[in-house]
Structure formats: structure tokens, C-alpha cells
Amino acid sequence: RDRKHRQRLQPINLDIGTVMLVTFCLVPYAAGEAVHVALVADGDTRRIDPSTLSPRQVRLAQLESQAKTLIGTKMSPDAKQVIDQILLPTITNDIEAEISKEFFTVQQQLKDMVAALEGSTQQTTAAKSTADSLDMQLDTCRSNEKAALEANEQCNLDRTAKIASDAAQCQALHATALEKCEEKNGAADVTFPSLCAPTQCNLANGNLCNMAAFAAAVQAMQSQVQEKNDEYVSMVQGCSDADHNASEFCAAAEQYAASDPCTELEQQAQEKQVECESDFGSAKVAICAFGTSLQGMYTDWEAVQSFIAKVKGENRTDSLSESDRQLEWEAVQRLSCLLEALRDEGDLSEEAATSCAANRTYPHTFDYLDEEIAALTSSLNFTWGDTLMTFSGYWWTVGSTASEF
């Protein structure tokens, strides 16, 4: 308490009954002196700096110092009473209980962290399933979008080809009609050889002036005229039919060219494009959401691994190391055995204390939850450190035409 003259406390030679009560706060250590970790056994080379001792290790060192102070000293009833009523109960009720409490606290911490990892894994698994589903939906939509574009493009190709074909056929039909009508017009004029009826005759000849021959010639001419007329009438009908057919076909061709039979297909392609763009956005959001969830899961996994590494570590200043706890338990048991031997004026050798402590094994087995953690990290079919994830397995390049898909 003297701020001006700080001096390190030195051992005080007092009556044995008094020193047991005083040395809780009179623990001498030379500056820079390496001390045993919680009464380590002979041959144990583990040493740490005194400044890194945990409160419990300091308490163990104090109890050890007290026990060593008593070694070789004749036990008085008061000293034995101190051992029975103060030191041993302190070991059992405080230190051992604290070690067990610490064990269960650390074990529960790991369970809570693994539970958090399980929660984030389930969330990530669900996010992966959603991302897979939406990306597969996008893949299907892109296939349908390409098919819709192909149908529309083929329709336009067919329409263009039909318009060109109809125009050529219309022109050919008009040419045929013109030819037939010109042929009809040419067939209207018919030329026949002249027929000359006799202007005089001698009835005495008895042949009626050869009128029978003239009548036969007229009849022949009439037959020729009828034949020519029939041909002409047929040509007139052919001209009319050809002109009608040409006009009717060309009118239908013009109507088709003026219409657009591909409009519905074009609209379907546009609607599919809008649908796929929406699916694309949903799929990308789902993939990003999965990525965020995966990062959270990885953070939980790293926390679990880091925590386990600390629990498996040694010479820690915190309360996580299981091996430190076990060593402290062993040290406590050796100290307890030493105090009991001291009280009973029995064997005070290190070997006797170690043999006694060996029968008081550490009562806890730490569960590192290896199977649970392995099951969680394998649920995604994912190896930690992977940088690529597969969803539908396809990435579409798109454009304004089917050939660009």
C-alpha cells in the first residue's frame, strides 16, 4: 500500500496456525521467475510466464505454496483444521466445481455455435435449392424464348417468300390472260374464199343451173364459219377465265401482303422475352441471396473451427483449453492428495501424490461434435474452399435474333 516504497512481499515466519491464514495473500515470486503450471508433475517441461496465469492457476499456485510451506512442519490441531475446513473444501467446492462449470460452459458454447451453424446451413441449403430451381426455370424460359424467336423469324421468312412467289405468279397469270385475250381478238376476224353464184344458166341443160354444187359450197362454208365461231367463243371464255383468275389471285396476294400473319408469333416472342428477363432477375437475386447466406454459413463454420482450435490448444489465458483444464484437474488432485497426506502425516513424496491423483481421473469427456459438423458441411455437396458453384449448369448468351442465342 506504500506508493512511495513498493517492495515485493517476502515470506513471513509465523506460527504454523497463523501462516495458513495469511499466506493466501503472501505468495512470493522472484521477478521474472518461471513457475509451474498448477503444480505440474516432475519432468513436465511446460512453463509459462507468471503474467499469463489465469485466476484459478494463481489460486492453485497459492494453495501449492501453502502446502509446500507446511511440508516438513509438525502438524498442529489448528493446522489440520485449516486443511480440513479451508483448503480441502476450497479445492472441492471452488476449484473443482469451477473446472466442471467451466467445462460445461465451454461445451455448451460449442453446442450453441454448432446450432448456429446448423441454422445457417439449413438457410443456405434452402437458398441453394431456391437458386437451383429459379436458374433451371430461367434455362427453360430461355429455350422457349429462342423457340418463339425461331417461330417468328421462320414465319417472316415464309411470308417474304410467299409474297415474292405470289407476285411472280400474279405477273405470270396476267401475262397468260393477256395472251389469251390477244389470241381471242385475233380469232375474231375470219377470211373465207369467195363463192360465186351463177349469174346465168341454160335451163335446157336440166341441172338447175348447177345450184346443187353451189349449195354444197355454201354449206361447207357455213360449217367452217360455225367451227371458227366455236373456236372464237371458246377463246372469249378462256380470255375471261384467265383474266378473272389473274385478278382474283392477285387481289388475294395483295391482301396477304398487306396483312401480317406473324404478328401473333412476334407478340408471343416479345412476351416470352419479358418473362425471361423477369426470371433472369429472380434467378440472379436468388443466387446472390445464396452467396450471402453461404458467407454467413462460412463465418459460422470458421467460428466453430476457431473455437475448437482454442479448446484443443494449450497454455491459454482464457478458459477454453480442455487440455489446460485436464492438467489443472490433475494438479488439483495431486494437491488434494498432498494436503490429505500432510494432514494424516502420511507419504509426502511426489510419487505418492501422483499415484493418489491417478485414481481421481478427470470426470468429463469433451464432445467436439465432429459427426454433426461433418454432416452439416456435407449437406450442400460443397467443399470448403470451393470458389465455383453450379446451379442449372447453363449460362445463356442472348440477343435480338434466335441465331444469337
Coordinates of C-alpha atoms in Angstrom, one line a residue:
R1 CA 0.0 0.0 0.0
D2 CA 3.0 2.2 0.3
R3 CA 3.0 4.0 -3.1
K4 CA 6.5 5.6 -2.4
H5 CA 8.3 2.5 -1.3
R6 CA 6.9 -0.5 -3.2
Q7 CA 8.6 -3.7 -2.1
R8 CA 7.9 -7.3 -3.1
L9 CA 6.4 -9.3 -0.2
Q10 CA 8.7 -11.8 1.3
P11 CA 7.8 -15.0 3.3
I12 CA 7.0 -14.3 6.9
N13 CA 7.9 -16.8 9.5
L14 CA 4.9 -17.1 11.8
D15 CA 3.3 -19.7 13.9
I16 CA 2.1 -22.6 11.7
G17 CA -1.5 -21.9 12.6
T18 CA -1.2 -18.3 11.6
V19 CA 0.7 -18.7 8.4
M20 CA -2.1 -20.9 7.0
L21 CA -4.5 -18.0 7.1
V22 CA -2.0 -15.4 6.0
T23 CA -0.2 -16.9 3.0
F24 CA -3.3 -16.6 0.8
C25 CA -2.0 -13.2 0.0
L26 CA 1.7 -13.7 0.7
V27 CA 2.8 -15.6 -2.4
P28 CA 6.5 -14.9 -3.1
Y29 CA 7.8 -15.0 -6.6
A30 CA 11.1 -13.6 -7.7
A31 CA 10.9 -11.1 -10.6
G32 CA 10.9 -13.0 -13.9
E33 CA 10.7 -16.4 -12.2
A34 CA 9.1 -19.2 -14.3
V35 CA 6.6 -21.0 -12.2
H36 CA 5.0 -24.5 -12.5
V37 CA 1.6 -24.6 -14.1
A38 CA -0.8 -25.6 -11.4
L39 CA 1.6 -27.9 -9.6
V40 CA 2.8 -29.9 -12.6
A41 CA 4.5 -33.2 -12.0
D42 CA 8.2 -33.7 -12.1
G43 CA 9.6 -34.0 -15.6
D44 CA 6.8 -31.8 -17.1
T45 CA 8.6 -29.1 -19.1
R46 CA 5.5 -26.9 -19.7
R47 CA 6.2 -23.4 -18.4
I48 CA 4.5 -20.1 -18.9
D49 CA 5.1 -16.5 -17.9
P50 CA 3.5 -15.7 -14.5
S51 CA 1.6 -12.8 -16.0
T52 CA -0.3 -15.2 -18.2
L53 CA -1.7 -17.3 -15.3
S54 CA -5.4 -17.5 -15.0
P55 CA -7.1 -16.6 -11.7
R56 CA -7.6 -20.3 -11.0
Q57 CA -4.0 -21.1 -11.8
V58 CA -2.9 -18.3 -9.4
R59 CA -5.1 -19.8 -6.7
L60 CA -3.6 -23.2 -7.3
A61 CA -0.1 -21.8 -7.1
Q62 CA -1.1 -20.2 -3.8
L63 CA -2.5 -23.4 -2.4
E64 CA 0.6 -25.2 -3.6
S65 CA 2.8 -22.7 -1.9
Q66 CA 0.8 -23.2 1.3
A67 CA 1.1 -26.9 1.0
K68 CA 4.9 -26.7 0.4
T69 CA 5.2 -24.3 3.4
L70 CA 3.6 -27.0 5.6
I71 CA 5.8 -29.8 4.3
G72 CA 8.3 -30.8 7.0
T73 CA 6.4 -28.9 9.6
K74 CA 4.8 -30.7 12.5
M75 CA 1.1 -30.6 12.2
S76 CA -0.8 -28.8 15.0
P77 CA -4.6 -29.4 15.5
D78 CA -5.2 -25.9 14.2
A79 CA -3.2 -26.6 11.0
K80 CA -5.1 -29.8 10.4
Q81 CA -8.3 -27.9 11.0
V82 CA -7.3 -25.4 8.4
I83 CA -6.6 -28.2 5.9
D84 CA -10.0 -29.9 6.6
Q85 CA -12.1 -26.8 6.9
I86 CA -10.5 -24.3 4.5
L87 CA -8.0 -25.8 2.0
L88 CA -9.7 -29.1 1.0
P89 CA -13.2 -27.5 0.9
T90 CA -11.7 -24.7 -1.2
I91 CA -10.4 -27.3 -3.7
T92 CA -13.6 -29.3 -3.8
N93 CA -16.2 -26.6 -3.7
D94 CA -14.4 -23.8 -5.5
I95 CA -11.7 -25.1 -7.8
E96 CA -13.1 -28.5 -8.8
A97 CA -16.6 -27.0 -9.1
E98 CA -15.2 -24.1 -11.2
I99 CA -13.3 -26.5 -13.5
S100 CA -16.5 -28.5 -14.1
K101 CA -18.6 -25.4 -14.5
E102 CA -16.1 -24.1 -17.0
F103 CA -16.2 -27.4 -18.9
F104 CA -19.9 -27.4 -19.2
T105 CA -19.9 -23.7 -20.2
V106 CA -17.4 -24.3 -23.0
Q107 CA -19.2 -27.5 -24.1
Q108 CA -22.5 -25.5 -24.3
Q109 CA -20.8 -22.7 -26.1
L110 CA -19.7 -25.2 -28.8
K111 CA -23.2 -26.7 -29.0
D112 CA -24.7 -23.2 -29.4
M113 CA -22.2 -22.4 -32.1
V114 CA -22.9 -25.7 -33.9
A115 CA -26.6 -25.0 -33.6
A116 CA -26.0 -21.6 -35.2
L117 CA -24.0 -23.3 -37.9
E118 CA -26.9 -25.8 -38.4
G119 CA -29.3 -22.9 -38.7
S120 CA -27.2 -21.1 -41.2
T121 CA -26.6 -24.4 -43.1
Q122 CA -30.3 -25.0 -43.3
Q123 CA -30.9 -21.5 -44.5
T124 CA -28.1 -21.8 -47.1
T125 CA -29.4 -25.2 -48.2
A126 CA -32.8 -23.7 -48.7
A127 CA -31.3 -20.7 -50.6
K128 CA -29.3 -23.1 -52.8
S129 CA -32.5 -25.1 -53.6
T130 CA -34.3 -21.9 -54.5
A131 CA -31.4 -20.6 -56.6
D132 CA -31.2 -24.0 -58.4
S133 CA -34.9 -24.0 -59.1
L134 CA -35.1 -20.4 -60.4
D135 CA -31.9 -20.9 -62.5
M136 CA -33.4 -24.1 -64.1
Q137 CA -36.6 -22.1 -64.7
L138 CA -34.6 -19.4 -66.4
D139 CA -32.9 -22.1 -68.5
T140 CA -36.2 -23.4 -69.6
C141 CA -37.5 -19.9 -70.3
R142 CA -34.5 -19.1 -72.5
S143 CA -35.1 -22.3 -74.5
N144 CA -38.7 -21.3 -75.0
E145 CA -37.7 -17.7 -75.9
K146 CA -35.3 -19.0 -78.5
A147 CA -38.0 -21.3 -79.9
A148 CA -40.5 -18.4 -80.0
L149 CA -38.0 -16.2 -81.9
E150 CA -37.3 -19.0 -84.3
A151 CA -41.0 -19.5 -85.0
N152 CA -41.5 -15.7 -85.6
E153 CA -38.4 -15.5 -87.8
Q154 CA -39.5 -18.5 -89.8
C155 CA -42.9 -17.0 -90.2
N156 CA -41.4 -13.8 -91.6
L157 CA -39.2 -15.8 -93.9
D158 CA -42.1 -17.8 -95.2
R159 CA -44.2 -14.6 -95.6
T160 CA -41.5 -12.9 -97.5
A161 CA -41.0 -15.9 -99.8
K162 CA -44.8 -16.2 -100.3
I163 CA -45.2 -12.5 -101.2
A164 CA -42.4 -12.9 -103.8
S165 CA -43.8 -16.1 -105.1
D166 CA -47.4 -14.6 -105.3
A167 CA -46.1 -11.5 -107.1
A168 CA -44.3 -13.7 -109.7
Q169 CA -47.4 -15.9 -110.1
C170 CA -49.7 -12.9 -110.4
Q171 CA -47.5 -11.5 -113.1
A172 CA -47.5 -14.8 -114.9
L173 CA -51.3 -15.1 -114.7
H174 CA -51.8 -11.6 -116.1
A175 CA -49.4 -12.4 -118.9
T176 CA -51.3 -15.6 -119.7
A177 CA -54.6 -13.7 -119.6
L178 CA -53.3 -11.0 -122.0
E179 CA -52.0 -13.7 -124.3
K180 CA -55.4 -15.5 -124.4
C181 CA -57.3 -12.2 -124.9
E182 CA -55.0 -11.2 -127.7
E183 CA -55.4 -14.6 -129.3
K184 CA -59.2 -14.2 -128.9
N185 CA -59.1 -10.8 -130.5
G186 CA -57.1 -12.2 -133.4
A187 CA -59.5 -15.1 -133.9
A188 CA -62.5 -12.7 -134.4
D189 CA -61.5 -11.9 -138.0
V190 CA -62.2 -14.9 -140.3
T191 CA -61.4 -15.0 -144.1
F192 CA -63.0 -17.4 -146.4
P193 CA -62.6 -17.9 -150.2
S194 CA -65.2 -16.2 -152.3
L195 CA -68.3 -18.0 -153.5
C196 CA -69.7 -17.0 -156.8
A197 CA -73.3 -17.9 -157.6
P198 CA -74.0 -18.4 -161.4
T199 CA -75.5 -15.3 -162.9
Q200 CA -77.0 -17.1 -165.9
C201 CA -77.5 -20.6 -167.0
N202 CA -79.3 -22.7 -169.6
L203 CA -82.2 -24.5 -168.0
A204 CA -82.2 -26.8 -171.0
N205 CA -79.2 -28.4 -169.5
G206 CA -81.5 -29.8 -166.9
N207 CA -79.1 -29.3 -163.9
L208 CA -80.9 -26.3 -162.5
C209 CA -78.0 -24.1 -163.2
N210 CA -75.7 -26.3 -161.2
M211 CA -77.3 -24.9 -158.0
A212 CA -76.6 -28.2 -156.1
A213 CA -72.9 -27.6 -156.3
F214 CA -73.3 -24.0 -155.2
A215 CA -75.5 -25.1 -152.3
A216 CA -72.8 -27.7 -151.3
A217 CA -70.1 -25.0 -151.3
V218 CA -72.3 -22.7 -149.2
Q219 CA -72.9 -25.5 -146.7
A220 CA -69.2 -26.2 -146.5
M221 CA -68.6 -22.5 -145.8
Q222 CA -71.3 -22.5 -143.2
S223 CA -69.6 -25.4 -141.5
Q224 CA -66.2 -23.5 -141.5
V225 CA -67.8 -20.4 -140.1
Q226 CA -69.5 -22.4 -137.3
E227 CA -66.2 -24.1 -136.5
K228 CA -64.4 -20.8 -136.4
N229 CA -67.2 -19.3 -134.3
D230 CA -67.0 -22.1 -131.8
E231 CA -63.3 -21.6 -131.5
Y232 CA -63.7 -17.9 -131.0
V233 CA -66.4 -18.4 -128.3
S234 CA -64.0 -20.8 -126.5
M235 CA -61.2 -18.2 -126.8
V236 CA -63.5 -15.5 -125.4
Q237 CA -64.3 -17.7 -122.4
G238 CA -60.6 -18.6 -122.0
C239 CA -59.7 -14.9 -122.0
S240 CA -62.4 -14.1 -119.5
D241 CA -61.4 -17.0 -117.2
A242 CA -57.7 -16.2 -117.4
D243 CA -58.4 -12.5 -116.6
H244 CA -60.7 -13.5 -113.7
N245 CA -58.2 -15.9 -112.3
A246 CA -55.4 -13.4 -112.5
S247 CA -57.5 -10.7 -110.9
E248 CA -58.7 -13.0 -108.2
F249 CA -55.3 -14.4 -107.4
C250 CA -53.6 -11.0 -107.4
A251 CA -56.2 -9.5 -105.2
A252 CA -55.7 -12.3 -102.7
A253 CA -51.9 -11.8 -103.0
E254 CA -52.2 -8.1 -102.3
Q255 CA -54.5 -8.8 -99.3
Y256 CA -51.9 -11.3 -97.9
A257 CA -49.1 -8.8 -98.5
A258 CA -51.0 -6.1 -96.7
S259 CA -51.7 -8.3 -93.7
D260 CA -49.1 -9.7 -91.2
P261 CA -49.8 -13.3 -90.2
C262 CA -46.7 -13.2 -88.0
T263 CA -48.0 -10.6 -85.6
E264 CA -49.2 -13.1 -83.0
L265 CA -45.9 -15.0 -83.1
E266 CA -44.0 -11.8 -82.7
Q267 CA -46.1 -10.8 -79.7
Q268 CA -45.6 -14.3 -78.2
A269 CA -41.8 -13.9 -78.6
Q270 CA -41.9 -10.4 -77.0
E271 CA -44.0 -11.7 -74.1
K272 CA -41.5 -14.6 -73.6
Q273 CA -38.6 -12.2 -73.6
V274 CA -40.2 -10.1 -70.9
E275 CA -40.9 -13.3 -68.9
C276 CA -37.3 -14.4 -69.2
E277 CA -35.9 -11.1 -68.2
S278 CA -38.1 -11.3 -65.1
D279 CA -36.8 -14.9 -64.5
F280 CA -33.3 -13.7 -65.1
G281 CA -33.6 -11.1 -62.4
S282 CA -35.2 -13.6 -59.9
A283 CA -32.5 -16.1 -60.6
K284 CA -29.7 -13.6 -60.1
V285 CA -31.2 -12.3 -56.9
A286 CA -31.6 -15.9 -55.6
I287 CA -28.0 -16.7 -56.5
C288 CA -26.8 -13.6 -54.7
A289 CA -29.0 -14.4 -51.7
F290 CA -27.4 -17.9 -51.6
G291 CA -24.0 -16.3 -51.8
T292 CA -24.8 -14.0 -48.9
S293 CA -26.2 -17.0 -46.9
L294 CA -23.1 -19.1 -47.8
Q295 CA -20.8 -16.4 -46.5
G296 CA -22.8 -16.3 -43.2
M297 CA -22.6 -20.1 -43.0
Y298 CA -18.9 -19.9 -43.7
T299 CA -18.5 -17.3 -41.0
D300 CA -20.3 -19.7 -38.5
W301 CA -18.1 -22.6 -39.7
E302 CA -14.9 -20.6 -39.2
A303 CA -16.1 -19.6 -35.8
V304 CA -16.7 -23.2 -34.9
Q305 CA -13.3 -24.3 -36.2
S306 CA -11.5 -21.4 -34.4
F307 CA -13.4 -22.2 -31.2
I308 CA -12.4 -25.9 -31.4
A309 CA -8.8 -25.0 -32.1
K310 CA -8.8 -22.9 -28.9
V311 CA -10.4 -25.7 -27.0
K312 CA -7.7 -28.1 -28.3
G313 CA -5.0 -25.5 -27.6
E314 CA -2.6 -25.4 -24.7
N315 CA -1.3 -22.7 -22.3
R316 CA -4.2 -20.4 -22.9
T317 CA -5.0 -17.4 -20.7
D318 CA -8.7 -17.9 -21.3
S319 CA -11.0 -20.7 -20.1
L320 CA -11.3 -22.6 -23.3
S321 CA -8.4 -25.1 -23.4
E322 CA -9.6 -28.5 -22.4
S323 CA -6.0 -29.8 -22.0
D324 CA -5.3 -27.0 -19.6
R325 CA -8.4 -27.9 -17.7
Q326 CA -7.3 -31.5 -17.5
L327 CA -3.9 -30.5 -16.3
E328 CA -5.4 -28.3 -13.7
W329 CA -7.6 -31.1 -12.6
E330 CA -4.6 -33.4 -12.3
A331 CA -2.8 -30.7 -10.4
V332 CA -5.7 -30.2 -8.1
Q333 CA -5.9 -33.9 -7.3
R334 CA -2.2 -34.0 -6.6
L335 CA -2.5 -31.0 -4.3
S336 CA -5.6 -32.6 -2.6
C337 CA -3.7 -35.8 -2.1
L338 CA -0.7 -33.9 -0.8
L339 CA -2.8 -32.0 1.7
E340 CA -4.6 -35.2 2.8
A341 CA -1.2 -36.9 3.3
L342 CA 0.1 -33.8 5.1
R343 CA -3.0 -33.8 7.4
D344 CA -2.7 -37.5 8.0
E345 CA 1.1 -37.3 8.3
G346 CA 1.4 -39.8 5.5
D347 CA 3.7 -40.1 2.5
L348 CA 4.5 -36.6 1.1
S349 CA 6.6 -37.7 -1.9
E350 CA 5.7 -36.6 -5.4
E351 CA 5.3 -40.2 -6.4
A352 CA 2.7 -40.8 -3.7
A353 CA 0.8 -37.7 -4.7
T354 CA 0.8 -38.6 -8.3
S355 CA -0.3 -42.2 -7.6
C356 CA -3.1 -40.9 -5.4
A357 CA -4.2 -38.4 -8.1
A358 CA -4.2 -41.1 -10.8
N359 CA -7.2 -42.7 -9.1
R360 CA -9.1 -39.4 -9.3
T361 CA -9.5 -39.1 -13.1
Y362 CA -10.8 -36.1 -14.9
P363 CA -14.6 -36.7 -14.9
H364 CA -15.5 -35.1 -18.3
T365 CA -15.1 -36.0 -21.9
F366 CA -15.4 -33.1 -24.3
D367 CA -17.5 -33.7 -27.3
Y368 CA -16.2 -31.9 -30.4
L369 CA -19.3 -32.7 -32.3
D370 CA -17.3 -33.9 -35.3
E371 CA -20.0 -36.0 -36.8
E372 CA -22.6 -33.3 -36.5
I373 CA -20.3 -30.7 -38.1
A374 CA -19.3 -33.2 -40.9
A375 CA -23.0 -33.9 -41.6
L376 CA -23.8 -30.2 -41.8
T377 CA -20.9 -29.2 -44.1
S378 CA -21.6 -32.1 -46.5
S379 CA -25.3 -31.3 -46.8
L380 CA -24.6 -28.9 -49.6
N381 CA -22.3 -31.3 -51.5
F382 CA -19.8 -28.5 -51.1
T383 CA -16.2 -28.5 -50.1
W384 CA -14.9 -25.6 -48.1
G385 CA -12.6 -23.5 -50.2
D386 CA -14.6 -24.1 -53.4
T387 CA -14.8 -20.9 -55.5
L388 CA -17.3 -22.2 -58.1
M389 CA -20.9 -23.2 -57.6
T390 CA -23.2 -24.9 -60.2
F391 CA -26.9 -24.1 -60.4
S392 CA -28.7 -25.1 -63.6
G393 CA -25.3 -25.6 -65.3
Y394 CA -26.1 -23.3 -68.1
W395 CA -25.3 -19.6 -68.9
W396 CA -27.3 -18.2 -71.8
T397 CA -25.9 -15.6 -74.3
V398 CA -29.0 -13.8 -75.7
G399 CA -29.7 -11.3 -78.5
S400 CA -32.4 -9.9 -80.7
T401 CA -32.4 -12.9 -83.1
A402 CA -32.5 -16.7 -82.4
S403 CA -29.1 -17.1 -84.0
E404 CA -27.6 -15.0 -81.2
F405 CA -28.9 -17.4 -78.5

